Amino acid sequence: MPVDFSGTWNLVSNDNFEGYMVALGIDFATRKIAKMLKPQKVIKQDGDSFYIHTTSSFRDYLLEFKVGEEFEEDNKGLDNRKCKSLVTWENDKLVCVQTGEKKNRGWTHWLEGDDLHLELRCENQVCRQVFKRA
Ligand code: VLP
């Protein structure tokens, strides 16, 4: 059976989010607030069509895409830099490459046991997040 990321997920760990935010050029005051957050992700997956809504008490970010179809991403409310994004399957991992001003930018989602994992990459920084079902 193909992997299904659908569900509501709560952040339980967030390793090196600070380094990732510094690499993205997020200012100190925003980082101070952002690192206190426990975001929730609502994922709706219909085959290769994805809706990923990351919500928090501070800001929200909605991403909708189809695997294999490049799209313009505005990162509004995050670092606000535009990039061209492409999400592909690598076995059961969902891998996004975000091409733009920042080198080596992207993320990977996968399921491990009952947990949702997210690795966020920018330049030489890697942030590792783990989510549990709400
Ligand atoms: C910006 C960097 C925190 C920090 C300031 C605002 C949205 C994969 C992908 C789908 C992400 C999450 C990006 C988090 C970057 C924060 C506001 C936090 C809540 O997820 O699921 O876009 O890229």
XYZ file of N, CA and C and ligand atoms in Angstrom:
425
model
N 0.851 -1.202 0.000
C 0.000 0.000 0.000
C 0.882 1.246 0.000
N 0.541 2.234 -0.832
C 1.364 3.445 -0.853
C 1.254 4.224 0.467
N 2.307 4.982 0.734
C 2.357 5.754 1.982
C 1.319 6.871 1.957
N 0.707 7.127 3.095
C -0.307 8.192 3.215
C 0.013 9.069 4.427
N 0.355 10.332 4.149
C 0.744 11.265 5.209
C -0.455 11.987 5.827
N -1.647 11.710 5.325
C -2.833 12.449 5.766
C -3.019 12.367 7.276
N -3.447 13.507 7.850
C -3.735 13.523 9.273
C -3.388 14.856 9.892
N -3.589 14.919 11.190
C -3.252 16.110 11.968
C -2.102 15.724 12.889
N -1.045 16.499 12.803
C 0.221 16.143 13.452
C 0.711 17.276 14.342
N 1.156 16.915 15.548
C 1.683 17.920 16.472
C 3.192 17.770 16.633
N 3.890 18.902 16.612
C 5.350 18.887 16.786
C 5.717 18.392 18.180
N 6.638 17.438 18.238
C 7.128 16.977 19.549
C 8.623 17.203 19.724
N 9.379 17.341 18.620
C 10.785 17.721 18.788
C 11.259 18.510 17.571
N 12.259 19.339 17.821
C 12.653 20.349 16.838
C 14.135 20.654 17.001
N 14.982 19.832 16.380
C 16.426 19.923 16.560
C 17.053 20.897 15.549
N 17.770 21.881 16.080
C 18.483 22.887 15.254
C 17.564 23.751 14.386
N 16.382 24.026 14.892
C 15.504 24.986 14.201
C 16.183 26.357 14.169
N 16.883 26.681 15.256
C 17.616 27.956 15.338
C 18.618 28.094 14.174
N 19.438 27.072 13.963
C 20.435 27.121 12.885
C 19.782 27.288 11.524
N 18.664 26.579 11.331
C 17.928 26.674 10.066
C 17.389 28.088 9.867
N 16.842 28.669 10.931
C 16.288 30.026 10.814
C 17.391 31.051 10.566
N 18.548 30.890 11.211
C 19.677 31.800 10.971
C 20.099 31.708 9.503
N 20.189 30.473 8.972
C 20.572 30.282 7.566
C 19.582 30.969 6.628
N 18.310 31.008 7.037
C 17.282 31.664 6.213
C 17.255 33.178 6.412
N 18.057 33.676 7.360
C 18.113 35.120 7.593
C 16.946 35.665 8.398
N 16.314 34.798 9.192
C 15.207 35.252 10.054
C 15.790 36.092 11.196
N 15.191 37.243 11.451
C 15.749 38.158 12.453
C 15.606 37.593 13.883
N 16.390 38.155 14.785
C 16.486 37.655 16.161
C 15.136 37.636 16.873
N 14.399 38.723 16.768
C 13.122 38.815 17.479
C 12.138 37.747 16.989
N 12.099 37.550 15.678
C 11.204 36.537 15.107
C 11.651 35.134 15.516
N 12.968 34.912 15.521
C 13.488 33.584 15.927
C 13.115 33.273 17.364
N 13.191 34.287 18.227
C 12.867 34.100 19.647
C 11.437 33.615 19.825
N 10.529 34.192 19.048
C 9.120 33.769 19.104
C 8.972 32.396 18.457
N 9.572 32.248 17.270
C 9.351 31.033 16.464
C 9.831 29.781 17.186
N 10.918 29.891 17.943
C 11.445 28.661 18.551
C 10.626 28.199 19.757
N 9.740 29.055 20.245
C 8.833 28.660 21.336
C 7.588 27.934 20.821
N 7.366 27.994 19.513
C 6.104 27.479 18.958
C 6.072 25.955 18.912
N 4.872 25.423 19.000
C 4.659 23.985 18.805
C 3.676 23.853 17.639
N 4.156 24.017 16.411
C 3.249 24.018 15.260
C 2.526 22.687 15.072
N 1.384 22.805 14.431
C 0.605 21.637 14.055
C 0.582 21.574 12.525
N 0.648 20.367 11.978
C 0.500 20.208 10.536
C -0.762 19.430 10.231
N -1.563 19.976 9.309
C -2.697 19.235 8.773
C -2.315 18.876 7.344
N -2.239 17.581 7.078
C -1.860 17.113 5.744
C -3.033 16.376 5.121
N -3.359 16.774 3.898
C -4.372 16.065 3.121
C -3.678 15.573 1.856
N -3.692 14.276 1.685
C -3.021 13.657 0.535
C -4.046 12.888 -0.281
N -4.076 13.213 -1.570
C -4.940 12.480 -2.492
C -4.022 11.995 -3.614
N -3.496 10.812 -3.468
C -2.519 10.299 -4.433
C -1.266 11.147 -4.400
N -1.000 11.866 -5.501
C 0.185 12.718 -5.583
C -0.138 14.192 -5.323
N -1.384 14.488 -4.926
C -1.765 15.871 -4.619
C -1.717 16.080 -3.106
N -1.012 17.132 -2.721
C -0.816 17.407 -1.295
C -1.295 18.792 -0.897
N -1.840 18.834 0.315
C -2.187 20.073 1.010
C -1.484 19.937 2.358
N -0.559 20.851 2.633
C 0.141 20.816 3.927
C -0.031 22.180 4.584
N -0.801 22.200 5.665
C -1.060 23.460 6.369
C -0.347 23.408 7.718
N 0.653 24.254 7.856
C 1.392 24.336 9.112
C 0.838 25.539 9.873
N 0.311 25.290 11.065
C -0.319 26.378 11.815
C 0.359 26.542 13.173
N 0.317 27.772 13.661
C 0.835 28.052 14.997
C 0.110 29.290 15.502
N 0.336 29.605 16.763
C -0.308 30.790 17.352
C 0.249 32.084 16.765
N 1.362 31.986 16.042
C 2.067 33.169 15.529
C 1.830 33.359 14.031
N 2.115 32.327 13.242
C 1.913 32.388 11.791
C 1.500 31.031 11.249
N 0.895 31.079 10.050
C 0.485 29.861 9.354
C 1.189 29.806 8.008
N 1.343 28.618 7.489
C 1.887 28.490 6.140
C 1.164 27.357 5.419
N 0.587 27.695 4.256
C -0.135 26.697 3.469
C 0.628 26.385 2.196
N 0.813 25.105 1.948
C 1.506 24.668 0.743
C 0.650 23.615 0.049
N 0.386 23.846 -1.246
C -0.344 22.855 -2.037
C 0.469 22.560 -3.283
N 0.620 21.286 -3.609
C 1.443 20.910 -4.769
C 1.078 19.509 -5.231
N 1.556 19.223 -6.430
C 1.457 17.871 -6.974
C 2.863 17.341 -7.183
N 3.095 16.135 -6.752
C 4.410 15.521 -6.893
C 4.788 15.499 -8.377
N 6.022 15.942 -8.676
C 6.523 15.916 -10.051
C 6.225 17.168 -10.853
N 5.453 18.107 -10.276
C 5.127 19.355 -10.995
C 5.762 20.549 -10.287
N 6.716 21.182 -10.974
C 7.394 22.337 -10.376
C 6.423 23.494 -10.182
N 6.582 24.219 -9.091
C 5.706 25.361 -8.812
C 6.509 26.497 -8.190
N 5.912 27.690 -8.251
C 6.499 28.874 -7.622
C 6.056 28.874 -6.175
N 7.025 29.029 -5.275
C 6.685 29.086 -3.847
C 7.090 30.454 -3.323
N 6.205 31.092 -2.546
C 6.518 32.458 -2.089
C 7.030 32.533 -0.648
N 6.886 31.426 0.105
C 7.365 31.401 1.495
C 6.859 32.593 2.312
N 5.638 32.990 2.037
C 5.048 34.165 2.679
C 4.882 33.945 4.192
N 5.404 34.876 4.958
C 5.355 34.770 6.409
C 6.501 33.956 6.997
N 7.278 33.327 6.121
C 8.487 32.609 6.574
C 9.647 33.555 6.280
N 10.475 33.277 5.257
C 11.520 34.245 4.909
C 11.098 35.128 3.742
N 9.912 34.854 3.185
C 9.354 35.666 2.082
C 10.177 35.638 0.792
N 11.130 34.723 0.670
C 11.877 34.611 -0.592
C 11.127 33.692 -1.537
N 11.069 34.096 -2.789
C 10.444 33.225 -3.777
C 11.444 32.164 -4.231
N 10.933 30.993 -4.516
C 11.796 29.966 -5.104
C 10.953 29.080 -6.015
N 11.648 28.250 -6.790
C 10.961 27.243 -7.604
C 11.106 25.927 -6.861
N 9.968 25.293 -6.622
C 9.984 24.090 -5.796
C 9.512 22.898 -6.594
N 10.143 21.771 -6.325
C 9.760 20.515 -6.969
C 9.801 19.408 -5.924
N 8.676 18.724 -5.795
C 8.598 17.624 -4.834
C 8.558 16.310 -5.618
N 9.379 15.362 -5.201
C 9.403 14.047 -5.856
C 9.396 12.959 -4.785
N 9.042 11.761 -5.211
C 9.146 10.591 -4.332
C 10.536 10.007 -4.437
N 11.131 9.719 -3.297
C 12.354 8.899 -3.264
C 11.998 7.724 -2.382
N 11.611 6.617 -3.019
C 10.965 5.506 -2.321
C 9.753 6.078 -1.584
N 9.651 5.909 -0.273
C 8.479 6.418 0.455
C 8.723 7.781 1.083
N 9.818 8.435 0.684
C 10.097 9.775 1.213
C 9.658 10.823 0.209
N 9.118 11.914 0.739
C 8.674 13.038 -0.067
C 9.785 14.083 0.005
N 10.423 14.343 -1.145
C 11.608 15.202 -1.139
C 11.342 16.469 -1.942
N 11.539 17.615 -1.302
C 11.339 18.909 -1.970
C 12.677 19.614 -2.159
N 12.922 20.068 -3.384
C 14.084 20.909 -3.672
C 13.547 22.302 -3.954
N 14.043 23.297 -3.206
C 13.589 24.690 -3.332
C 14.713 25.513 -3.958
N 14.621 25.718 -5.270
C 15.690 26.390 -5.994
C 15.474 27.893 -5.968
N 16.502 28.613 -5.535
C 16.396 30.074 -5.441
C 17.697 30.634 -4.922
N 17.573 31.746 -4.195
C 18.737 32.472 -3.715
C 19.568 31.653 -2.721
N 18.888 30.845 -1.911
C 19.593 30.065 -0.880
C 20.036 28.715 -1.428
N 21.307 28.408 -1.226
C 21.862 27.121 -1.682
C 21.311 25.980 -0.836
N 21.201 24.815 -1.488
C 20.914 23.573 -0.754
C 19.641 23.674 0.089
N 18.619 24.342 -0.461
C 17.385 24.533 0.296
C 16.360 23.468 -0.090
N 15.731 22.905 0.927
C 14.686 21.925 0.662
C 14.250 21.219 1.931
N 13.421 20.215 1.757
C 12.952 19.453 2.925
C 12.591 18.034 2.502
N 12.523 17.150 3.478
C 12.115 15.766 3.242
C 11.126 15.349 4.332
N 10.034 14.735 3.925
C 9.061 14.168 4.875
C 9.073 12.651 4.750
N 8.954 11.977 5.875
C 8.754 10.525 5.834
C 8.052 10.067 7.112
N 7.522 8.855 7.060
C 6.862 8.260 8.224
C 7.792 7.214 8.815
N 7.832 7.175 10.139
C 8.676 6.210 10.837
C 7.896 5.742 12.055
N 7.480 4.490 12.069
C 6.580 4.039 13.130
C 5.310 4.868 13.053
N 4.879 5.432 14.195
C 3.671 6.272 14.215
C 3.996 7.747 14.018
N 5.238 8.046 13.741
C 5.677 9.445 13.711
C 5.858 9.971 12.287
N 5.643 11.278 12.165
C 5.937 12.005 10.934
C 7.257 12.742 11.142
N 8.186 12.537 10.239
C 9.469 13.241 10.317
C 9.558 14.306 9.230
N 10.260 15.386 9.568
C 10.532 16.447 8.601
C 11.959 16.919 8.796
N 12.742 16.853 7.722
C 14.075 17.432 7.741
C 14.024 18.687 6.884
N 14.429 19.811 7.463
C 14.457 21.098 6.758
C 15.917 21.471 6.529
N 16.250 21.795 5.279
C 17.638 22.094 4.944
C 17.778 23.493 4.347
N 18.842 24.195 4.746
C 19.194 25.470 4.104
C 20.683 25.682 4.289
N 21.375 25.897 3.189
C 22.829 26.048 3.196
C 23.435 24.880 3.952
N 24.221 25.139 5.020
C 24.849 24.018 5.723
C 24.100 23.610 6.987
N 22.841 24.024 7.102
C 22.070 23.734 8.318
C 20.968 22.709 8.060
N 20.785 21.821 9.020
C 19.729 20.823 8.941
C 18.924 20.884 10.234
N 17.619 21.056 10.100
C 16.700 21.037 11.244
C 15.906 19.739 11.162
N 15.786 19.034 12.279
C 15.017 17.776 12.290
C 13.812 17.914 13.201
N 12.649 17.724 12.613
C 11.400 17.824 13.379
C 10.687 16.478 13.384
N 10.043 16.179 14.526
C 9.237 14.970 14.648
C 7.846 15.385 15.119
N 6.829 14.783 14.499
C 5.424 15.071 14.831
C 4.717 13.775 15.214
N 3.771 13.902 16.148
C 2.912 12.769 16.515
C 1.474 13.091 16.169
N 0.689 12.054 15.905
C -0.718 12.258 15.562
C -1.456 12.922 16.713
N -2.268 13.925 16.352
C -3.016 14.678 17.373
C -4.117 13.779 17.947
C 10.587 30.893 9.467
C 11.171 29.561 9.157
C 7.619 30.698 12.095
C 10.383 31.154 10.929
C 9.404 32.277 11.225
C 7.972 31.899 11.236
C 4.570 28.211 10.100
C 6.949 20.850 4.949
C 7.006 22.333 4.733
C 5.705 22.720 4.079
C 7.814 24.034 6.174
C 7.776 24.676 7.522
C 8.656 25.859 7.487
C 9.014 26.428 8.796
C 10.064 27.456 8.480
C 10.193 28.467 9.501
C 6.229 30.169 11.796
C 6.152 28.679 11.984
C 4.826 28.119 11.550
O 7.046 22.954 6.015
O 5.853 20.481 5.754
O 5.770 24.019 3.735
O 8.481 24.421 5.269
